Amino acid sequence: MVLLTRKIEFSASHRYHNPNLSAEENRRIFGKCNNPHGHGHNYTLQVTIEGEPDPVTGMVLDLKELKEILESEVMQRMDHRHLNYEVAELAGQIPTCENIARVIWQLLEPKITQGRLHRVRLYESPDLFADCYRNGANGAGKS
Amino acid sequence: MNSPLKVELGRRYHFSASHRLHSPQLSEEENCRVFGKCNNPYGHGHNYVVEVSMSGDIDPATGMIANLADLDSFVERHVLEEFDHKSLNEDAPAFRAKVPTTENLCIEIFQRLKSFHKAKLERIRVEETGNNSFEYAGDSLEGNQP
């Protein structure tokens, strides 16, 4: 099996706020991330596909195809958007790195027809990221 | 966990420390041969990066596996306060009897962080420089069970 990874970057704003909690609890749990008008990040997304290279093309998946999937599923949905208000798949969820990575997995997984989605890694900043794997997959550590 | 997906939180921390690779079980000459420049008598330092990976269920109320403020303060107390701007050989009891290679440092940091009870420690990755990194995911039965 070979792993292939493509990286894209997008910029978006968000705010952590749970309407079921009091204003005080929201501030205590989410700190600065609860500031009323939100804030933004430059996100870096690394998408890893697993598979065997096609004997004719030598490719696990045509990178052009992956690029188009990432453009339509991720960039058009999330780039220069407010994740709380403009991304239907995140409605009702706090747009943390963990939740965004999981939503991106759910968006990409059915679109990858050559090879198989192996990992979604989303960096919110260079020091904070979330990984999403298929439970029990190799590389997901012990489960 | 029955979910078909597994989500991990990754957080990177930075500290600077000095070390010297020297084994009392080897002769001066062997130390020099095995460890090269890293055996220079007065030590040298690195800017270390510690990458911590935690797994767990995402709490629907917060969207989080673990609150970063809790994880940050735990790592601060158990790792950064212990090693930042210190000599690993002289100041860290863990390295009195062990060579402070980054392999051993990885294991030591894993042992220190596995008691974090709000998520499950999956692995520790330590970058000694931008070109060298080491990972430890515990032995098969290791790791906490939140």
CSV table of C-alpha atoms in Angstrom, one decimal:
chain,number,residue,atom,x,y,z
A,1,MET,CA,0.0,0.0,0.0
A,2,VAL,CA,1.2,3.5,-0.8
A,3,LEU,CA,0.0,6.7,0.9
A,4,LEU,CA,-0.4,9.9,-1.1
A,5,THR,CA,-0.9,13.3,0.6
A,6,ARG,CA,-2.1,16.5,-0.8
A,7,LYS,CA,-2.1,19.8,1.1
A,8,ILE,CA,-4.4,22.8,0.7
A,9,GLU,CA,-4.8,26.0,2.7
A,10,PHE,CA,-8.0,27.9,3.4
A,11,SER,CA,-8.9,30.8,5.6
A,12,ALA,CA,-12.1,31.0,7.6
A,13,SER,CA,-13.6,32.6,10.7
A,14,HIS,CA,-15.3,30.9,13.6
A,15,ARG,CA,-16.5,31.4,17.1
A,16,TYR,CA,-16.9,28.8,19.9
A,17,HIS,CA,-20.2,29.3,21.6
A,18,ASN,CA,-22.8,26.8,22.9
A,19,PRO,CA,-26.3,28.4,23.1
A,20,ASN,CA,-27.2,25.8,25.8
A,21,LEU,CA,-24.7,27.2,28.2
A,22,SER,CA,-24.7,30.5,30.1
A,23,ALA,CA,-22.6,33.4,28.9
A,24,GLU,CA,-20.4,32.9,31.9
A,25,GLU,CA,-19.9,29.2,31.2
A,26,ASN,CA,-19.2,29.9,27.5
A,27,ARG,CA,-16.4,32.3,28.5
A,28,ARG,CA,-15.0,29.9,31.1
A,29,ILE,CA,-14.9,26.9,28.7
A,30,PHE,CA,-13.9,28.6,25.5
A,31,GLY,CA,-12.0,31.7,26.7
A,32,LYS,CA,-10.9,34.0,23.9
A,33,CYS,CA,-12.5,31.7,21.3
A,34,ASN,CA,-15.9,32.8,22.7
A,35,ASN,CA,-15.3,36.5,21.7
A,36,PRO,CA,-18.7,37.6,20.2
A,37,HIS,CA,-17.6,38.6,16.8
A,38,GLY,CA,-15.4,35.6,16.1
A,39,HIS,CA,-11.9,35.3,14.8
A,40,GLY,CA,-10.1,33.5,12.0
A,41,HIS,CA,-7.3,31.2,11.1
A,42,ASN,CA,-5.3,30.1,8.1
A,43,TYR,CA,-6.1,26.4,8.0
A,44,THR,CA,-3.8,23.8,6.4
A,45,LEU,CA,-5.5,20.6,5.4
A,46,GLN,CA,-3.5,17.4,4.5
A,47,VAL,CA,-5.5,14.7,2.9
A,48,THR,CA,-3.9,11.3,2.7
A,49,ILE,CA,-5.2,8.6,0.3
A,50,GLU,CA,-4.1,4.9,0.5
A,51,GLY,CA,-4.0,2.4,-2.3
A,52,GLU,CA,-1.9,0.5,-4.8
A,53,PRO,CA,-0.4,2.3,-7.8
A,54,ASP,CA,-2.3,1.6,-11.0
A,55,PRO,CA,0.0,-0.6,-13.2
A,56,VAL,CA,-0.7,1.6,-16.2
A,57,THR,CA,-0.5,5.1,-14.8
A,58,GLY,CA,1.7,4.4,-11.7
A,59,MET,CA,-0.8,6.5,-9.7
A,60,VAL,CA,-2.8,5.7,-6.6
A,61,LEU,CA,-5.2,8.5,-7.6
A,62,ASP,CA,-4.8,11.1,-10.2
A,63,LEU,CA,-3.8,14.3,-8.3
A,64,LYS,CA,-5.8,16.4,-10.7
A,65,GLU,CA,-8.9,14.6,-9.6
A,66,LEU,CA,-8.0,14.9,-5.9
A,67,LYS,CA,-7.4,18.6,-6.5
A,68,GLU,CA,-10.8,19.0,-8.0
A,69,ILE,CA,-12.5,17.1,-5.2
A,70,LEU,CA,-10.8,19.3,-2.6
A,71,GLU,CA,-11.8,22.4,-4.5
A,72,SER,CA,-15.4,21.5,-4.7
A,73,GLU,CA,-15.9,19.9,-1.3
A,74,VAL,CA,-13.6,22.0,0.9
A,75,MET,CA,-12.5,25.2,-0.7
A,76,GLN,CA,-15.8,26.3,-2.1
A,77,ARG,CA,-17.6,25.4,1.2
A,78,MET,CA,-15.1,26.8,3.7
A,79,ASP,CA,-12.6,29.2,2.2
A,80,HIS,CA,-13.2,32.8,3.2
A,81,ARG,CA,-16.4,31.7,5.0
A,82,HIS,CA,-17.7,32.0,8.6
A,83,LEU,CA,-17.8,28.3,9.7
A,84,ASN,CA,-20.6,29.0,12.2
A,85,TYR,CA,-23.0,30.5,9.7
A,86,GLU,CA,-22.1,29.4,6.2
A,87,VAL,CA,-21.2,25.7,6.4
A,88,ALA,CA,-24.4,23.6,6.6
A,89,GLU,CA,-22.5,20.5,7.6
A,90,LEU,CA,-21.3,22.2,10.7
A,91,ALA,CA,-24.7,23.5,11.8
A,92,GLY,CA,-25.3,22.8,15.4
A,93,GLN,CA,-21.7,21.8,16.1
A,94,ILE,CA,-18.9,23.9,17.7
A,95,PRO,CA,-16.5,24.4,14.8
A,96,THR,CA,-13.4,23.1,16.6
A,97,CYS,CA,-10.6,21.5,14.7
A,98,GLU,CA,-11.8,18.1,15.7
A,99,ASN,CA,-15.3,18.7,14.3
A,100,ILE,CA,-14.1,20.4,11.1
A,101,ALA,CA,-11.7,17.4,10.4
A,102,ARG,CA,-14.6,15.0,10.9
A,103,VAL,CA,-16.9,16.9,8.6
A,104,ILE,CA,-14.1,17.1,6.0
A,105,TRP,CA,-13.7,13.3,6.3
A,106,GLN,CA,-17.4,12.8,5.8
A,107,LEU,CA,-17.4,15.1,2.7
A,108,LEU,CA,-14.4,13.5,1.1
A,109,GLU,CA,-14.9,9.8,1.8
A,110,PRO,CA,-17.7,9.1,-0.6
A,111,LYS,CA,-16.0,11.2,-3.4
A,112,ILE,CA,-12.7,9.2,-3.4
A,113,THR,CA,-13.4,6.4,-5.8
A,114,GLN,CA,-9.8,5.4,-6.7
A,115,GLY,CA,-7.8,4.4,-3.6
A,116,ARG,CA,-9.3,5.0,-0.2
A,117,LEU,CA,-9.3,7.9,2.2
A,118,HIS,CA,-6.6,7.2,4.9
A,119,ARG,CA,-6.3,10.3,7.0
A,120,VAL,CA,-7.5,13.9,7.2
A,121,ARG,CA,-5.2,16.2,9.1
A,122,LEU,CA,-6.4,19.7,9.7
A,123,TYR,CA,-4.0,22.4,11.2
A,124,GLU,CA,-5.7,25.4,12.8
A,125,SER,CA,-2.3,26.8,13.5
A,126,PRO,CA,1.2,25.2,13.3
A,127,ASP,CA,0.8,24.0,16.9
A,128,LEU,CA,-2.7,22.7,16.9
A,129,PHE,CA,-4.2,20.1,14.6
A,130,ALA,CA,-6.7,17.2,14.5
A,131,ASP,CA,-6.4,13.9,12.7
A,132,CYS,CA,-9.4,11.8,11.5
A,133,TYR,CA,-8.9,8.1,10.6
A,134,ARG,CA,-11.1,5.1,10.0
A,135,ASN,CA,-11.3,3.5,13.5
A,136,GLY,CA,-8.8,0.6,13.7
A,137,ALA,CA,-6.9,1.7,10.6
A,138,ASN,CA,-3.1,1.3,10.5
A,139,GLY,CA,-1.4,4.5,11.5
A,140,ALA,CA,-4.3,5.4,13.8
A,141,GLY,CA,-2.2,4.2,16.7
A,142,LYS,CA,-3.6,1.7,19.2
A,143,SER,CA,-7.4,1.6,19.3
B,1,MET,CA,-15.6,3.4,20.9
B,2,ASN,CA,-18.0,2.2,18.3
B,3,SER,CA,-17.8,5.2,16.0
B,4,PRO,CA,-16.5,4.3,12.5
B,5,LEU,CA,-14.1,7.3,12.8
B,6,LYS,CA,-11.4,8.0,15.2
B,7,VAL,CA,-10.4,11.6,15.8
B,8,GLU,CA,-7.2,12.7,17.5
B,9,LEU,CA,-6.1,16.0,18.8
B,10,GLY,CA,-2.5,17.1,18.1
B,11,ARG,CA,-0.8,19.8,20.0
B,12,ARG,CA,2.8,21.0,19.7
B,13,TYR,CA,4.9,22.4,22.5
B,14,HIS,CA,8.3,24.0,22.5
B,15,PHE,CA,11.2,23.9,25.0
B,16,SER,CA,14.9,24.4,25.0
B,17,ALA,CA,17.3,22.3,26.9
B,18,SER,CA,20.9,21.1,26.9
B,19,HIS,CA,22.2,17.6,27.0
B,20,ARG,CA,25.3,15.5,26.6
B,21,LEU,CA,25.3,12.0,25.2
B,22,HIS,CA,27.7,10.0,27.4
B,23,SER,CA,27.4,6.5,28.8
B,24,PRO,CA,29.3,5.6,31.9
B,25,GLN,CA,29.3,2.0,30.7
B,26,LEU,CA,31.6,2.9,27.8
B,27,SER,CA,35.2,4.1,27.7
B,28,GLU,CA,36.1,7.7,26.9
B,29,GLU,CA,37.2,6.5,23.4
B,30,GLU,CA,34.0,4.5,22.8
B,31,ASN,CA,31.8,7.4,24.0
B,32,CYS,CA,33.6,9.6,21.5
B,33,ARG,CA,33.2,7.1,18.7
B,34,VAL,CA,29.6,6.3,19.4
B,35,PHE,CA,28.3,9.8,20.2
B,36,GLY,CA,30.7,12.0,18.2
B,37,LYS,CA,30.1,15.7,18.7
B,38,CYS,CA,27.2,14.9,21.1
B,39,ASN,CA,29.8,13.6,23.6
B,40,ASN,CA,31.6,17.0,23.9
B,41,PRO,CA,32.2,17.4,27.6
B,42,TYR,CA,30.2,20.6,28.3
B,43,GLY,CA,27.1,19.6,26.4
B,44,HIS,CA,25.1,21.5,23.8
B,45,GLY,CA,21.4,22.3,23.4
B,46,HIS,CA,18.4,22.0,21.2
B,47,ASN,CA,15.0,23.7,20.6
B,48,TYR,CA,12.8,20.7,21.1
B,49,VAL,CA,9.3,20.4,19.8
B,50,VAL,CA,7.0,17.9,21.5
B,51,GLU,CA,3.9,16.8,19.6
B,52,VAL,CA,1.3,15.2,21.8
B,53,SER,CA,-1.6,13.2,20.2
B,54,MET,CA,-4.7,12.5,22.3
B,55,SER,CA,-7.8,10.6,21.3
B,56,GLY,CA,-11.3,10.3,22.7
B,57,ASP,CA,-14.9,11.1,21.9
B,58,ILE,CA,-15.7,14.6,20.8
B,59,ASP,CA,-17.9,16.1,23.6
B,60,PRO,CA,-21.0,17.4,21.7
B,61,ALA,CA,-21.3,20.4,24.1
B,62,THR,CA,-17.8,21.7,23.5
B,63,GLY,CA,-16.8,20.1,20.2
B,64,MET,CA,-13.6,19.0,21.9
B,65,ILE,CA,-11.7,15.8,22.7
B,66,ALA,CA,-10.1,17.7,25.6
B,67,ASN,CA,-10.1,21.3,26.6
B,68,LEU,CA,-6.8,22.8,25.4
B,69,ALA,CA,-6.5,24.9,28.5
B,70,ASP,CA,-6.5,21.6,30.6
B,71,LEU,CA,-4.0,19.9,28.3
B,72,ASP,CA,-1.7,22.9,28.1
B,73,SER,CA,-1.6,23.3,31.9
B,74,PHE,CA,-0.9,19.6,32.3
B,75,VAL,CA,1.9,19.6,29.8
B,76,GLU,CA,3.3,22.8,31.3
B,77,ARG,CA,3.4,21.3,34.8
B,78,HIS,CA,4.6,17.8,33.9
B,79,VAL,CA,7.0,18.5,31.0
B,80,LEU,CA,7.8,22.1,30.3
B,81,GLU,CA,8.5,23.2,33.9
B,82,GLU,CA,10.7,20.1,34.2
B,83,PHE,CA,12.8,20.5,31.1
B,84,ASP,CA,12.6,24.0,29.7
B,85,HIS,CA,15.9,25.9,30.0
B,86,LYS,CA,17.4,23.0,32.0
B,87,SER,CA,20.2,20.6,31.5
B,88,LEU,CA,18.6,17.2,30.9
B,89,ASN,CA,21.7,15.4,32.4
B,90,GLU,CA,22.1,17.5,35.5
B,91,ASP,CA,18.5,18.7,36.3
B,92,ALA,CA,16.2,15.9,35.3
B,93,PRO,CA,16.3,12.9,37.7
B,94,ALA,CA,15.1,10.6,34.9
B,95,PHE,CA,18.4,11.0,33.1
B,96,ARG,CA,20.7,10.4,36.1
B,97,ALA,CA,21.1,6.8,34.9
B,98,LYS,CA,19.9,7.0,31.3
B,99,VAL,CA,21.5,8.7,28.3
B,100,PRO,CA,19.3,11.7,27.4
B,101,THR,CA,18.9,10.8,23.8
B,102,THR,CA,15.7,12.0,22.2
B,103,GLU,CA,14.5,8.3,22.1
B,104,ASN,CA,14.7,8.2,25.9
B,105,LEU,CA,13.2,11.7,26.1
B,106,CYS,CA,10.2,10.5,24.1
B,107,ILE,CA,9.6,7.6,26.4
B,108,GLU,CA,10.0,9.8,29.5
B,109,ILE,CA,7.5,12.4,28.2
B,110,PHE,CA,5.1,9.6,27.3
B,111,GLN,CA,5.3,8.3,30.9
B,112,ARG,CA,4.7,11.7,32.3
B,113,LEU,CA,1.7,12.5,30.1
B,114,LYS,CA,-0.1,9.1,30.2
B,115,SER,CA,-1.9,10.1,33.5
B,116,PHE,CA,-3.8,12.9,31.7
B,117,HIS,CA,-7.3,11.6,32.4
B,118,LYS,CA,-9.4,13.7,30.1
B,119,ALA,CA,-8.3,11.9,26.9
B,120,LYS,CA,-6.2,8.9,25.9
B,121,LEU,CA,-2.6,9.6,25.1
B,122,GLU,CA,-1.9,8.0,21.7
B,123,ARG,CA,1.7,9.0,21.0
B,124,ILE,CA,4.5,11.4,21.6
B,125,ARG,CA,6.6,12.7,18.8
B,126,VAL,CA,9.7,14.8,19.7
B,127,GLU,CA,11.7,16.8,17.1
B,128,GLU,CA,15.2,17.4,18.3
B,129,THR,CA,15.9,19.5,15.3
B,130,GLY,CA,13.9,20.2,12.2
B,131,ASN,CA,15.6,17.1,10.6
B,132,ASN,CA,15.4,14.6,13.4
B,133,SER,CA,12.3,13.3,15.1
B,134,PHE,CA,11.3,10.4,17.3
B,135,GLU,CA,8.0,8.8,18.2
B,136,TYR,CA,6.8,6.6,21.0
B,137,ALA,CA,3.3,5.2,21.3
B,138,GLY,CA,3.8,3.1,24.4
B,139,ASP,CA,4.1,-0.6,24.8
B,140,SER,CA,1.0,-2.6,23.9
B,141,LEU,CA,-0.5,-2.4,27.3
B,142,GLU,CA,0.5,1.2,28.1
B,143,GLY,CA,-1.5,4.3,27.9
B,144,ASN,CA,-4.3,5.6,30.1
B,145,GLN,CA,-7.9,4.5,29.9
B,146,PRO,CA,-10.1,7.6,30.3
